[in-house]
């Protein structure tokens, strides 16, 4: 099995400073009448397959049955906030996830806000700044080939860098790979090696 490193790739390349949001103040004022535990919990997002993103959350423990949540995100202070393009609902139709396509500028820190409405109580909002490159789930390395020569008892494994959204060039020196060699019959691991590759 080949695995690319799970750490954010070359994150030291980007030092990003979150911006303060004008509409946060307004929301803070509105928030005073809302009930504790009505905001979403366990909000998280993942970027996968280069430009897709899923965000998921759980309904707040004190959120009334009729609560509807809405996700907004904002790339930068200069841009307008945009609403989730595609909600995913639970069995009762409450929004519990959002899927995005064509996510660009993965170097950015993005502001996420989940607010909600209900006829029974005010719903607290939840917000978070996320560095998109830190939540990217990398694609596997490409074109893996193994060729073994019997006479020299040697095998050669080759692959190409995985595609990655936020790096220019080929990511030379940025990836850590792991090769896990197992006995096919017993599934016992024979050898495991981890290494960084820097070609040329
Ligand atoms: C959020 O996650 C924690 C830890 O997994 C869990 O204990 C908690 O119940 C979750 N919250 C909700 C509302 O499900
Ligand atoms: C990744 O996205 C491309 C389109 O950009 C699509 O053709 C491909 O099927 C996707 N792969 C996976 C594993 O979802
Ligand atoms: C993203 O959400 C879609 C739709 O719910 C789902 O099919 C897919 O498995 C999710 N992908 C990840 C990486 O969570
Ligand atoms: C949620 O926030 C968005 C963006 O600020 C705002 O346009 C919308 O009216 C808010 N919705 C609720 C229910 O508070
Ligand atoms: C609140 O009640 C009104 C009128 O009955 C309804 O149209 C609306 O959908 C309700 N809102 C929610 C969040 O259930
Ligand atoms: C992977 O191999 C296929 C078939 O040999 C080739 O068409 C493709 O260009 C290769 N991909 C890369 C990234 O080299």
PDB file of N, CA, C and O and ligand atoms in Angstrom, residues 48-52, ligand 2:
ATOM      1  N   UNK A  48     -11.550  17.282  -1.017  1.00  0.00           N
ATOM      2  CA  UNK A  48     -11.103  16.013  -1.586  1.00  0.00           C
ATOM      3  C   UNK A  48     -11.182  16.090  -3.102  1.00  0.00           C
ATOM      4  O   UNK A  48     -11.863  16.970  -3.643  1.00  0.00           O
ATOM      5  N   UNK A  49     -10.479  15.203  -3.740  1.00  0.00           N
ATOM      6  CA  UNK A  49     -10.464  15.177  -5.206  1.00  0.00           C
ATOM      7  C   UNK A  49     -10.233  16.581  -5.789  1.00  0.00           C
ATOM      8  O   UNK A  49     -11.006  17.049  -6.628  1.00  0.00           O
ATOM      9  N   UNK A  50      -9.202  17.219  -5.274  1.00  0.00           N
ATOM     10  CA  UNK A  50      -8.713  18.507  -5.762  1.00  0.00           C
ATOM     11  C   UNK A  50      -9.631  19.711  -5.498  1.00  0.00           C
ATOM     12  O   UNK A  50      -9.205  20.676  -4.904  1.00  0.00           O
ATOM     13  N   UNK A  51     -10.876  19.632  -5.907  1.00  0.00           N
ATOM     14  CA  UNK A  51     -11.683  20.850  -5.854  1.00  0.00           C
ATOM     15  C   UNK A  51     -13.077  20.655  -5.257  1.00  0.00           C
ATOM     16  O   UNK A  51     -13.938  21.513  -5.381  1.00  0.00           O
ATOM     17  N   UNK A  52     -13.287  19.521  -4.614  1.00  0.00           N
ATOM     18  CA  UNK A  52     -14.585  19.272  -3.984  1.00  0.00           C
ATOM     19  C   UNK A  52     -14.452  19.500  -2.481  1.00  0.00           C
ATOM     20  O   UNK A  52     -13.397  19.267  -1.908  1.00  0.00           O
TER      21      UNK A  52
HETATM   22  C1  LIG B   2     -12.689  13.619  -9.265  1.00  0.00           C
HETATM   23  O1  LIG B   2     -13.201  14.694 -10.004  1.00  0.00           O
HETATM   24  C2  LIG B   2     -13.253  14.477 -11.406  1.00  0.00           C
HETATM   25  C3  LIG B   2     -13.790  15.749 -12.054  1.00  0.00           C
HETATM   26  O2  LIG B   2     -13.057  16.843 -11.641  1.00  0.00           O
HETATM   27  C4  LIG B   2     -14.133  13.297 -11.720  1.00  0.00           C
HETATM   28  O3  LIG B   2     -14.125  13.029 -13.095  1.00  0.00           O
HETATM   29  C5  LIG B   2     -13.631  12.066 -10.971  1.00  0.00           C
HETATM   30  O4  LIG B   2     -14.533  10.998 -11.166  1.00  0.00           O
HETATM   31  C6  LIG B   2     -13.521  12.374  -9.477  1.00  0.00           C
HETATM   32  N1  LIG B   2     -12.914  11.229  -8.822  1.00  0.00           N
HETATM   33  C7  LIG B   2     -13.391  10.727  -7.701  1.00  0.00           C
HETATM   34  C8  LIG B   2     -12.629   9.576  -7.126  1.00  0.00           C
HETATM   35  O5  LIG B   2     -14.387  11.170  -7.162  1.00  0.00           O
END
